[in-house]
Structures are given as C-alpha cells and as structure tokens.
PDB file of C-alpha atoms and ligand atoms in Angstrom:
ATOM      1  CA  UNK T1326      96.527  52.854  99.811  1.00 58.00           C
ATOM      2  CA  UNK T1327      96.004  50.402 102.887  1.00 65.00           C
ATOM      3  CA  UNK T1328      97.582  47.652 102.717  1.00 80.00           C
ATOM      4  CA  UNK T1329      95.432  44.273 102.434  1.00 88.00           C
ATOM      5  CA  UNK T1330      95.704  41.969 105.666  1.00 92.00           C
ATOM      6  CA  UNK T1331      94.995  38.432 105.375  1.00 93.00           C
ATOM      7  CA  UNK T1332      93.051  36.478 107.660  1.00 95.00           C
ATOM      8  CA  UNK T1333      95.267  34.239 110.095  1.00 96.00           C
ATOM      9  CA  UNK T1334      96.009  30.526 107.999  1.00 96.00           C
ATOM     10  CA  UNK T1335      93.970  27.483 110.186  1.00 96.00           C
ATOM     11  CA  UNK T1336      96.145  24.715 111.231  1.00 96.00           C
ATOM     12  CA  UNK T1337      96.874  22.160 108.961  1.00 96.00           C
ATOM     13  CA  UNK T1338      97.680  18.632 109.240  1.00 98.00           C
ATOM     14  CA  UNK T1339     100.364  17.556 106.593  1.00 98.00           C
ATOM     15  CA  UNK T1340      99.586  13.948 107.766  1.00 98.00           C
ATOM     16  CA  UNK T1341      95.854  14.132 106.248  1.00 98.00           C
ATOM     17  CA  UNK T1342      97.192  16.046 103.038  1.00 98.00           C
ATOM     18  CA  UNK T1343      99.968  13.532 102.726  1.00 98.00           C
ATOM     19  CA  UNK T1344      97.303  10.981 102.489  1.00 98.00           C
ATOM     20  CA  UNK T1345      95.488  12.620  99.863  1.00 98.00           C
ATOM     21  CA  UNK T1346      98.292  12.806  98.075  1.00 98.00           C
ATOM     22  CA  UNK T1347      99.907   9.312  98.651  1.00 98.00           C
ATOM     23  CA  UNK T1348      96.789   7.654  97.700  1.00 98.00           C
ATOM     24  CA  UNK T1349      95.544   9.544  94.290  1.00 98.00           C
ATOM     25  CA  UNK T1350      95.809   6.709  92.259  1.00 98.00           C
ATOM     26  CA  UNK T1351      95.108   6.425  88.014  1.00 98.00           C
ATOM     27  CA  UNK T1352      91.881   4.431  88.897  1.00 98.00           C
ATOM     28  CA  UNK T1353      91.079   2.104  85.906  1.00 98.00           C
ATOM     29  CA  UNK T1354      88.256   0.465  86.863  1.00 98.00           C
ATOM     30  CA  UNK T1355      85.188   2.523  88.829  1.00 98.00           C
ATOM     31  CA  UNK T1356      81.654   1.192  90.601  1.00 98.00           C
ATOM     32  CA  UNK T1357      78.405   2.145  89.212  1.00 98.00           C
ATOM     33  CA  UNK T1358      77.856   4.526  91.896  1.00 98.00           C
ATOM     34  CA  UNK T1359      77.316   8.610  91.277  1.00 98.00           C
ATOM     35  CA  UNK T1360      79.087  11.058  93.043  1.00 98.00           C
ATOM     36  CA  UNK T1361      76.800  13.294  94.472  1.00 98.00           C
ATOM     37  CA  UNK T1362      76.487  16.707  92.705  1.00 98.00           C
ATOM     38  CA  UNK T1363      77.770  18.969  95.464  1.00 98.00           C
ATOM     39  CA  UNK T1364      80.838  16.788  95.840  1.00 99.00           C
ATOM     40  CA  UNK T1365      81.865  17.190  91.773  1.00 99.00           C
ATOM     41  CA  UNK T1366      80.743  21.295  92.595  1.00 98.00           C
ATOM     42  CA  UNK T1367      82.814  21.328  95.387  1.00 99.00           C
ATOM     43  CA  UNK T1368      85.737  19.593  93.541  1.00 99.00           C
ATOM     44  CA  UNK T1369      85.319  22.378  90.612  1.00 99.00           C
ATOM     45  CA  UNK T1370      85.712  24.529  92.561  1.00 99.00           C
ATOM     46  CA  UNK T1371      88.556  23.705  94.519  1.00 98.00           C
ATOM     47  CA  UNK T1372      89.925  23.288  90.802  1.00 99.00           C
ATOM     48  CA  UNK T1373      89.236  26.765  89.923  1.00 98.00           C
ATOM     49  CA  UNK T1374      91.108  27.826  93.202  1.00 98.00           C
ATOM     50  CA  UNK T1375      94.358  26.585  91.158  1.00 98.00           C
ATOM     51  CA  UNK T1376      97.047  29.196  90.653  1.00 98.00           C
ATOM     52  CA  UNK T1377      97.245  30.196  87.125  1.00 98.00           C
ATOM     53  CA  UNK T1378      99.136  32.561  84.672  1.00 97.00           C
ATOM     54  CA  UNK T1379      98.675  36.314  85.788  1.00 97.00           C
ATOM     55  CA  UNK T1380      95.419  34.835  87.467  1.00 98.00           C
ATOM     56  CA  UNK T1381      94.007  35.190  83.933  1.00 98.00           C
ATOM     57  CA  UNK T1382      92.229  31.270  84.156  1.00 98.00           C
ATOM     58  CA  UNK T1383      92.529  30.343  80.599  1.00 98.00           C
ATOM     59  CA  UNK T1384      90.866  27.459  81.511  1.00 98.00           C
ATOM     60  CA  UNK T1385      87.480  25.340  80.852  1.00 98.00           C
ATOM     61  CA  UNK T1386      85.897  22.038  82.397  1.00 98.00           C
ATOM     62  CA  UNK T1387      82.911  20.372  80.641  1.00 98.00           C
ATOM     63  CA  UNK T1388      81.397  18.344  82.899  1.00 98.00           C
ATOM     64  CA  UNK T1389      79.849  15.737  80.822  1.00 98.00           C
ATOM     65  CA  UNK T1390      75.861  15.061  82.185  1.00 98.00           C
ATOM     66  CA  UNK T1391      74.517  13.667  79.543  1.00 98.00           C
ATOM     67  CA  UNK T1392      74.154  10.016  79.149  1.00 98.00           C
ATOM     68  CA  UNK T1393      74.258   9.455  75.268  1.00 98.00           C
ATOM     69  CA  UNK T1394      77.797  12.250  75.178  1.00 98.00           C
ATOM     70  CA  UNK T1395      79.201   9.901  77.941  1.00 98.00           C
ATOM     71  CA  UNK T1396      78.439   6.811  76.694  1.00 98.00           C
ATOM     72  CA  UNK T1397      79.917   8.273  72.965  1.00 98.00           C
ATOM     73  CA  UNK T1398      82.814   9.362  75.607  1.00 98.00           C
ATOM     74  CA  UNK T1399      83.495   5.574  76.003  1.00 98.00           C
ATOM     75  CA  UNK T1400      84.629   4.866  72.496  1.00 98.00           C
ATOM     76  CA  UNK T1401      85.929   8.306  71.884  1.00 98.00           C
ATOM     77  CA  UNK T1402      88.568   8.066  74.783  1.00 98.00           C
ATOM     78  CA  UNK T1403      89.734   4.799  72.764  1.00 98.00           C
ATOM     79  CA  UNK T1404      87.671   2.468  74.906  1.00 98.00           C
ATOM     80  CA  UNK T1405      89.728   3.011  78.169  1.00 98.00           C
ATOM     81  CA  UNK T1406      87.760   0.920  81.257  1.00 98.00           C
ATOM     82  CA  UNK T1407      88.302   4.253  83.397  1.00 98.00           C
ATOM     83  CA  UNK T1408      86.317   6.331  80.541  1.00 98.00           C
ATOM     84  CA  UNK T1409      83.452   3.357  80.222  1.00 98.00           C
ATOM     85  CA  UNK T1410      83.184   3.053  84.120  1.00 98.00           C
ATOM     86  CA  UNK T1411      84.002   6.751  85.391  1.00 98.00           C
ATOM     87  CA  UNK T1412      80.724   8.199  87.233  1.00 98.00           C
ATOM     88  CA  UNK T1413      82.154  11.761  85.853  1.00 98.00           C
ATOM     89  CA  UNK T1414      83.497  12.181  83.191  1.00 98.00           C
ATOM     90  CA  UNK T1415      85.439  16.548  82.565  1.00 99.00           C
ATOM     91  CA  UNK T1416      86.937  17.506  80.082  1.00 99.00           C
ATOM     92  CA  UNK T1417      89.923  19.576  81.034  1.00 99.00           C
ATOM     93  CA  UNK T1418      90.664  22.722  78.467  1.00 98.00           C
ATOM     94  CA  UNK T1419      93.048  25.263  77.939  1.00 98.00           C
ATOM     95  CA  UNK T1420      92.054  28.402  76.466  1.00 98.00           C
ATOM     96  CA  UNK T1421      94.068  30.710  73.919  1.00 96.00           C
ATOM     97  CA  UNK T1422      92.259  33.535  73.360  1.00 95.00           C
ATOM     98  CA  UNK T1423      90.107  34.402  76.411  1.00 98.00           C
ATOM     99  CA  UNK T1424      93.613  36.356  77.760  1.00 97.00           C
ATOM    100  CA  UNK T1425      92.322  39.583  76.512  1.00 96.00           C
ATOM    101  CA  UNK T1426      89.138  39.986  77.480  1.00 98.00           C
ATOM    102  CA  UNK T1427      89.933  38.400  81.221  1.00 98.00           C
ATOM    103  CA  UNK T1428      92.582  40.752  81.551  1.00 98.00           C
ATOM    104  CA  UNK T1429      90.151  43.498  80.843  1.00 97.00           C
ATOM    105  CA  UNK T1430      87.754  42.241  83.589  1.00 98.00           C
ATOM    106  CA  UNK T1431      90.796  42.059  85.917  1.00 97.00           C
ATOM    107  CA  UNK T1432      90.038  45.561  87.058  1.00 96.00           C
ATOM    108  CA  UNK T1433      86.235  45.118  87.325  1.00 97.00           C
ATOM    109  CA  UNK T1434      86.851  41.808  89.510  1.00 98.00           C
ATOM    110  CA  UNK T1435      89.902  43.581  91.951  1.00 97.00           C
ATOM    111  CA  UNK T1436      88.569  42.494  94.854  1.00 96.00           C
ATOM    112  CA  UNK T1437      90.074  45.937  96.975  1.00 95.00           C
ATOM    113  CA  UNK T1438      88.648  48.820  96.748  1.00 93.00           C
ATOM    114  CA  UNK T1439      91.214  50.667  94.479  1.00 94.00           C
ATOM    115  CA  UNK T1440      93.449  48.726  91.674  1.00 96.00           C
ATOM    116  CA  UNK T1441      96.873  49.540  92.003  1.00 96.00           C
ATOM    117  CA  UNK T1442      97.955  51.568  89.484  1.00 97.00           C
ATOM    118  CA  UNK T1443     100.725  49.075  88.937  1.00 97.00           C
ATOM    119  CA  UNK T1444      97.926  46.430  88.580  1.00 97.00           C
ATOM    120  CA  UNK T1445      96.106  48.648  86.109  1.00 98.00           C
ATOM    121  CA  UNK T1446      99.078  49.269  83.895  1.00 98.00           C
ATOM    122  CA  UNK T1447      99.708  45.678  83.954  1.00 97.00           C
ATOM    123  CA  UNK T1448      96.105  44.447  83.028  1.00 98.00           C
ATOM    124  CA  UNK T1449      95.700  46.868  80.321  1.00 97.00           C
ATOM    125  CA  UNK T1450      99.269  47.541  78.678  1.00 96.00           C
ATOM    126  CA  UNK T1451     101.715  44.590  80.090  1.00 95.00           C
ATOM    127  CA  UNK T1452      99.515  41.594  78.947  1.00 96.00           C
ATOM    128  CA  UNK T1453      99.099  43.068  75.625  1.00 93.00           C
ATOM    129  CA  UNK T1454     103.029  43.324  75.305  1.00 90.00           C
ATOM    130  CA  UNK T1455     103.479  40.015  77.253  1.00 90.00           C
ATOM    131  CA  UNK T1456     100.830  37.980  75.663  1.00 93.00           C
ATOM    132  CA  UNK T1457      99.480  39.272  72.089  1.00 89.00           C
ATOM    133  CA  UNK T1458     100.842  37.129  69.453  1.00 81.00           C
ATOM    134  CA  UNK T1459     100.048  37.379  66.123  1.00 75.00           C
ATOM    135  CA  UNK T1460      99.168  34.195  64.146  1.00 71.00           C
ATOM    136  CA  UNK T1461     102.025  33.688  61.530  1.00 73.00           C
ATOM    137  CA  UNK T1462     105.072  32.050  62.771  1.00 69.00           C
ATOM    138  CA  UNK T1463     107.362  34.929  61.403  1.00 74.00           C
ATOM    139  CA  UNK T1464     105.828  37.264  63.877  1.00 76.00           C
ATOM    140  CA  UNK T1465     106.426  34.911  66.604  1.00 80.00           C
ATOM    141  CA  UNK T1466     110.130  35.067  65.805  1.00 83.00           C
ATOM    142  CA  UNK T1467     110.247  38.586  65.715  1.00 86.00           C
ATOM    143  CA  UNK T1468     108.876  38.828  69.013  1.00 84.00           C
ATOM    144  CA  UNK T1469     111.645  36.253  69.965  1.00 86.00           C
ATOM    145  CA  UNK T1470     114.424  38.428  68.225  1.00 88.00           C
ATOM    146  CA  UNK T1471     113.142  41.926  70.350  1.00 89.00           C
ATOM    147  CA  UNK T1472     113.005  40.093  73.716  1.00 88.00           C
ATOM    148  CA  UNK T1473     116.156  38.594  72.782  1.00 90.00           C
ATOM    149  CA  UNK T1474     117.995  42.070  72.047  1.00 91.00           C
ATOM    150  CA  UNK T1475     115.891  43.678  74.956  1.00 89.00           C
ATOM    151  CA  UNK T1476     116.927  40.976  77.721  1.00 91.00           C
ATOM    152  CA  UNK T1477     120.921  41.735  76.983  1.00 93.00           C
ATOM    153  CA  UNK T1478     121.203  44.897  78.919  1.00 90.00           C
ATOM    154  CA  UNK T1479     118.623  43.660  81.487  1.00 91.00           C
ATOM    155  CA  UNK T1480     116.973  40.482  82.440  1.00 90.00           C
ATOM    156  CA  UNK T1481     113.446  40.661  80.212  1.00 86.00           C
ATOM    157  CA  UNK T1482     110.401  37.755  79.897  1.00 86.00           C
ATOM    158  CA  UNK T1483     111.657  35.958  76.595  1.00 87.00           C
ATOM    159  CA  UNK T1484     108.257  34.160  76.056  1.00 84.00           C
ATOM    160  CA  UNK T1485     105.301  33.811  75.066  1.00 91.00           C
ATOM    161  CA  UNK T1486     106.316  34.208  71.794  1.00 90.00           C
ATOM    162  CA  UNK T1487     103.464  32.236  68.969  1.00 89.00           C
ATOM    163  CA  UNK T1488     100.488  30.458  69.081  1.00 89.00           C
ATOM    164  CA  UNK T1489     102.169  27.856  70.178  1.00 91.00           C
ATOM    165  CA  UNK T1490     103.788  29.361  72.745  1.00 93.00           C
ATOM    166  CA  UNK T1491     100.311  30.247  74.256  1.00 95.00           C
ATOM    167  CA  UNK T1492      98.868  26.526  74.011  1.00 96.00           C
ATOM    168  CA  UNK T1493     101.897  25.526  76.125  1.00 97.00           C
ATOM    169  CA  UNK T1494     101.005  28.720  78.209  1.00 97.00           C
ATOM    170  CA  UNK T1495      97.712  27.839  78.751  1.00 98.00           C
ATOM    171  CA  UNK T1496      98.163  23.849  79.349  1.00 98.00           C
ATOM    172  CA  UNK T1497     100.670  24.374  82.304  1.00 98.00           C
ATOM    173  CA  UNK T1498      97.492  26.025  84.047  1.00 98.00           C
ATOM    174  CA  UNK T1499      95.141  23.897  83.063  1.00 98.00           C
ATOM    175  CA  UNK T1500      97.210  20.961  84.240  1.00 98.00           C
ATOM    176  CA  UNK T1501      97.455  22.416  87.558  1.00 98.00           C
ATOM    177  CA  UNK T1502      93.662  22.780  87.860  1.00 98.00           C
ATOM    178  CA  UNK T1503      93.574  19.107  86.791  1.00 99.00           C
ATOM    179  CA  UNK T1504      95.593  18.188  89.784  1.00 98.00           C
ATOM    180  CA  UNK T1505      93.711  20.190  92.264  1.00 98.00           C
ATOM    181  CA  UNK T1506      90.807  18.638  90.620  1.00 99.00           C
ATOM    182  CA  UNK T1507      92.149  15.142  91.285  1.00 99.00           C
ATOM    183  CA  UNK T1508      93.167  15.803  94.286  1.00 99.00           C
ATOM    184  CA  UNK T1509      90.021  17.329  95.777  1.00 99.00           C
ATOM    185  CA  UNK T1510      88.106  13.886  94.581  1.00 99.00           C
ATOM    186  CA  UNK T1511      90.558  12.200  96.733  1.00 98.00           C
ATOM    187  CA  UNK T1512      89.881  14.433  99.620  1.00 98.00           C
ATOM    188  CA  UNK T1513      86.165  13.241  99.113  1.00 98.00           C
ATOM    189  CA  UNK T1514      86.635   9.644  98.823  1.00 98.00           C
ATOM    190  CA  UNK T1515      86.819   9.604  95.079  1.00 98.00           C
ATOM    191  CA  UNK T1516      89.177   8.280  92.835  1.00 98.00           C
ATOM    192  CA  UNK T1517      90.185   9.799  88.914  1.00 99.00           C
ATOM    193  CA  UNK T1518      92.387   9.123  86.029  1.00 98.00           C
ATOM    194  CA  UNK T1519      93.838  11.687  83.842  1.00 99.00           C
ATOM    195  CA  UNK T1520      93.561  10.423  80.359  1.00 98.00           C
ATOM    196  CA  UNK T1521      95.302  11.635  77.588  1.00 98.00           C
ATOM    197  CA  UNK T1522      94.254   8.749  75.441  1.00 98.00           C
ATOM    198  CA  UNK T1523      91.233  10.007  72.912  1.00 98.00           C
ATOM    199  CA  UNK T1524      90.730  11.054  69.762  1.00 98.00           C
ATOM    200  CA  UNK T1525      90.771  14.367  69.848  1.00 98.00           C
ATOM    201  CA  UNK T1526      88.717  14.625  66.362  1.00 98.00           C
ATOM    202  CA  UNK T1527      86.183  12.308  68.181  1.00 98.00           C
ATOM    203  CA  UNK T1528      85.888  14.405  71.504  1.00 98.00           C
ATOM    204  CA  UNK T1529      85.714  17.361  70.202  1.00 98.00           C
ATOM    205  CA  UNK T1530      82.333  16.301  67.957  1.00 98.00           C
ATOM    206  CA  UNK T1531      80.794  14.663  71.108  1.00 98.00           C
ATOM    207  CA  UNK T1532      81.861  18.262  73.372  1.00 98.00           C
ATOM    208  CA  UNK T1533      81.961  21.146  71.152  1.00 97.00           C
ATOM    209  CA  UNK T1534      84.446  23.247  71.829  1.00 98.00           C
ATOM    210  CA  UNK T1535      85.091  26.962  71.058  1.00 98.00           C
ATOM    211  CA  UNK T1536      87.889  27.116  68.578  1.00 96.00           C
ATOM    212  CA  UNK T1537      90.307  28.455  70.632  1.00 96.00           C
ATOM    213  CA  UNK T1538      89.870  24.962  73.469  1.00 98.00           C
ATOM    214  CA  UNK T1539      92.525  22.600  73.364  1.00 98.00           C
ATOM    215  CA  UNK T1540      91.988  19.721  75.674  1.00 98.00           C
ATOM    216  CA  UNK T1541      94.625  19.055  78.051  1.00 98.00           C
ATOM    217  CA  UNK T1542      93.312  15.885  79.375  1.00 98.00           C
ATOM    218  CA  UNK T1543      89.866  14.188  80.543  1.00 99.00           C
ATOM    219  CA  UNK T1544      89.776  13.603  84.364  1.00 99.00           C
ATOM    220  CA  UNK T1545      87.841  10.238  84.553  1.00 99.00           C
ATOM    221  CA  UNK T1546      85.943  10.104  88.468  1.00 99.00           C
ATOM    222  CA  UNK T1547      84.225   7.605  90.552  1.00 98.00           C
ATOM    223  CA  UNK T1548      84.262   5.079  93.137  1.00 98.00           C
ATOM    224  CA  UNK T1549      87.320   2.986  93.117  1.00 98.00           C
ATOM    225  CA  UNK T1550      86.179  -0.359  91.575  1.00 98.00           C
ATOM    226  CA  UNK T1551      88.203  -3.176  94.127  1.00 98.00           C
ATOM    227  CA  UNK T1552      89.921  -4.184  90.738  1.00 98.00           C
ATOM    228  CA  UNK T1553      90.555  -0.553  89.670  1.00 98.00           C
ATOM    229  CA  UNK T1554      94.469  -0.674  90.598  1.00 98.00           C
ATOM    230  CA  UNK T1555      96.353  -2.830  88.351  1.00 97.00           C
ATOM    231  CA  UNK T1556      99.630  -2.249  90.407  1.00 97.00           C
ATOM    232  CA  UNK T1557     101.381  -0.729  92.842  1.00 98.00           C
ATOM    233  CA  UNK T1558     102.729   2.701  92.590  1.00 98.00           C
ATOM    234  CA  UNK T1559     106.253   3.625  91.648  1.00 98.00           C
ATOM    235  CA  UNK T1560     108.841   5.778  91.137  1.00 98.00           C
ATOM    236  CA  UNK T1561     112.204   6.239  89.440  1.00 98.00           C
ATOM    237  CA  UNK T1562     115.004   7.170  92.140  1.00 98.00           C
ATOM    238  CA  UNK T1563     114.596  10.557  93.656  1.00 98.00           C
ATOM    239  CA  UNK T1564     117.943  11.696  92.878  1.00 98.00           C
ATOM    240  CA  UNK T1565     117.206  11.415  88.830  1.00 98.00           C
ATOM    241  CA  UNK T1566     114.486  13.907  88.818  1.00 98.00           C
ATOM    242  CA  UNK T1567     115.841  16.365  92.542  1.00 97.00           C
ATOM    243  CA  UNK T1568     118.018  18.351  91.404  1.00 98.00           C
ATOM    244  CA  UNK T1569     120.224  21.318  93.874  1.00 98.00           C
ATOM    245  CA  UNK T1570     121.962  23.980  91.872  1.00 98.00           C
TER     246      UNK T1570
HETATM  247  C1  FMN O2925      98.524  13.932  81.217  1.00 68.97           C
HETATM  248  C2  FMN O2925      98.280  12.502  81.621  1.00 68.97           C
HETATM  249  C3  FMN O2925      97.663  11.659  80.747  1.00 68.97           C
HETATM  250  C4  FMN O2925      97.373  10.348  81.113  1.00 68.97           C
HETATM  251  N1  FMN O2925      96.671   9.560  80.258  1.00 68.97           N
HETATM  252  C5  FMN O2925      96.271   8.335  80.669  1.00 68.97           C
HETATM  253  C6  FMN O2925      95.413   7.573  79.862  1.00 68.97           C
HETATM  254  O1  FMN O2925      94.991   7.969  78.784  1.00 68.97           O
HETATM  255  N2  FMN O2925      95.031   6.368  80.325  1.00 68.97           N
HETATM  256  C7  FMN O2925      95.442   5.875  81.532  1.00 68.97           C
HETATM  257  O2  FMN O2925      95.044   4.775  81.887  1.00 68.97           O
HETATM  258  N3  FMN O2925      96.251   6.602  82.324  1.00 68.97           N
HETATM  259  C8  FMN O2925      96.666   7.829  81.933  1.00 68.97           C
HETATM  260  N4  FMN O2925      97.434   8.594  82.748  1.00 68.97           N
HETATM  261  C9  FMN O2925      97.812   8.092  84.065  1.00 68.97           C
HETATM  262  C10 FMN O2925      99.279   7.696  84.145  1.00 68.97           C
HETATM  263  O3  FMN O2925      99.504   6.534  83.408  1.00 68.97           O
HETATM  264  C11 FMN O2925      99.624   7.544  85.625  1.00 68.97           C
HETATM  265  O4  FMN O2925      99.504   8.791  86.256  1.00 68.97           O
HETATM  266  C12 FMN O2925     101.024   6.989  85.852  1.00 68.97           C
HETATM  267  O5  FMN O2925     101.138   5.695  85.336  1.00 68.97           O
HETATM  268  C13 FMN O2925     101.369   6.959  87.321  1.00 68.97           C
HETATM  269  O6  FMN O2925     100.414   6.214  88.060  1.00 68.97           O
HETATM  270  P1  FMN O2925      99.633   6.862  89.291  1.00 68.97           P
HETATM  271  O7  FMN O2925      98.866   8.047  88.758  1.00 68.97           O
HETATM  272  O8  FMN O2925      98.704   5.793  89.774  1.00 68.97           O
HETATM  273  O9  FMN O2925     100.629   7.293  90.297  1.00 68.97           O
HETATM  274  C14 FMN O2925      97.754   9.881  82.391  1.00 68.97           C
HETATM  275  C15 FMN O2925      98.396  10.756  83.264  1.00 68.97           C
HETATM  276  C16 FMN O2925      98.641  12.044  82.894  1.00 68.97           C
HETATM  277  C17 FMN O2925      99.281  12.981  83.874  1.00 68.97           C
END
C-alpha cells in the first residue's frame, strides 16, 4: 500500500485569519443588499469542508430562496431584526439517521485507490457497533452497561449510547459547520448571526424537514447594517474557561 503524500501547506497569514475571527460579529441588523450566489456557494462549501464525526457529515443546510418561506422565516424565528433583515437566511441541521447509509458510501467515495482494510472493517462493522442505537431508552442503557463492563480491563468508547446520544452526536458537527460557515461570510465581507431563537414547530412547517433533521441553529447573512452591532464584544476572564491539567 503506498502511502498518501500531501501536497506542501501554502503560507498562511495568522494576522488575516485573526481578523476574520476577531471581527465575526452576531449582526442584528443587515442592508437590503444580496450576497451574490457564488459567495453563499463558496461559503457552503467551505462549511462542508468542516471536520465531522468519522467524516460521516450528518449534516444539512437549507438555503432558504424563496421569498414567501423567508418572509414566513421572519415571524417564525420570533421576529428577530437579523431573521427580517438577513439577505440569507440557512437552516443549519443535524442528521440522525443518514450514519448508515454514509458509512456504506465511505468505501465507494475513498478517494485512494485501495481502502484500507482497517478503513473497511471500520465503515462496515465498527460504526454499526459504535453508532446503531436502538430506539427505546432501555436499550440505550444496555449499551451503556456493556461499554461500561468492556472499558474496565481496557480503555473502550463509552458513547453513543440512545437517540439522544446521537442528536448530541450529530449537533457537535453541525455546529462546527456553522462556524466555518460564519466564518467564511466574514472572509467575504459578510456578516451572520446564529439564532437559536424560533419556533421550531413553526420552522419546520415553513422548511420541511426529513424526520430524522433537528435544527441546530439558523445562520442569518448579509451586509452589516451600520446599526447592526448593539455593543461591543466581550468576554468573561480567560482563566474561568483555560484550563491546564
Ligand atoms: C447556538 C447559538 C444561538 C444563538 N441564538 C441567537 C439568537 O437567537 N438571536 C441572537 O440575536 N443571537 C443569537 N446568538 C448569538 C449570541 O448571542 C452571540 O454569539 C453572543 O452574544 C456573543 O456575541 P458575538 O457573537 O457578537 O461575539 C446565538 C449564538 C449561538 C452560538
């Protein structure tokens, strides 16, 4: 098996991402002005470029282009200026169920020419045993119990265990595509805010979503209105939160 070589990493200049970072910003207020349609692609896709669990992307982003759903959005997101003004409105999902089948496309999609056979097993057998829940509770304590006994003699994944475990699974990488999402606008100009205030009852008529979508948030993007800031950012002490074991 040859080993894979990766092309040699451009320079970067932390001073540029740095800015990116230090000036995302919740945006409340946006302009009237679109973004143009190659910069929300390009943003997607940068999103998509996210890492995620076992690179199986249980992820999905509506990107909301019709004019009655984002004017219903309004409302719907509790009447939020940065839903009413946004230019773009994406709804950010996590998926459940689409573990299975992506893991079985895993080995279609390897992008060398042979799959590891450690790869294989792992796409086939180990996200069965790592992921597969069944749907009543009890299971999902059972599942707990064996990992539990497993992990004494030797140090053993203790979750996923439930459905719920999975949502939580699922949201961490979704979140994380959020942020690159968010970030990428920045890197074009753009501002966002990520809005967990909607009805979910609401958004979910508007955007139907397969049953297993949960929506981890709704990335609001435009142009920065001048009032769009309603104060300056902060922070809690860094020592609270930076911890060294
Ligand atoms: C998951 C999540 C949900 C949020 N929901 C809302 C929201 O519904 N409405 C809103 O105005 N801001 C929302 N925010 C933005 C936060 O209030 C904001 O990130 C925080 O106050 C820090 O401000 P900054 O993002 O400008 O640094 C949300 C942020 C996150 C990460």
């Amino acid at each position: 098996m040859s080993r894979y070589t990766a092309p040699p990493l451009p320079e970067i200049d932390v001073e540029e991402f740095r800015k990116v970072v230090t000036t995302r910003r919740s945006v409340r207020r946006f302009t009237d002005e679109p973004i143009p349609d190659d910069i929300v692609h390009d943003c997607l896709d940068m999103a998509l470029l996210a890492p995620n669990s076992s690179n199986l992307q249980p992820w999905d982003f509506y990107r909301v282009v019709s004019p009655d759903k984002k004017k219903a959005l309004g409302p719907a997101c509790l009447n939020q200026n940065a839903a009413k003004t946004a230019a773009e409105l994406i709804v950010v999902c996590g998926r459940t169920r689409t573990w299975k089948q992506h893991s079985a496309e895993m080995l279609d999609y390897w992008p060398e020419e042979t799959v590891p056979r450690i790869v294989e097993k792992y796409y086939t057998v180990g996200t069965r045993v790592h992921y597969g829940t069944l749907p009543l509770d009890p299971f999902g304590r059972l599942k707990k119990l064996i990992r539990d006994v497993t992990g004494i003699r030797s140090p053993a994944p203790r979750w996923p265990n439930s459905s719920t475990d999975m949502q939580l699974w699922a949201c961490k990488t979704a979140a994380l595509a959020a942020e690159n999402l968010m970030l990428a606008f920045r890197a074009h100009g753009y501002d966002t805010c990520p809005m967990e205030g909607y009805d979910d009852a609401r958004v979910r008529k508007i955007v139907p979503l397969p049953r297993d979508a949960f929506i981890v948030m709704i990335v609001a993007a435009g142009r920065r209105a001048d009032d769009g800031l309603y104060h300056r950012q902060f922070r809690f002490e860094r020592e609270r939160f930076i911890h060294e074991v």
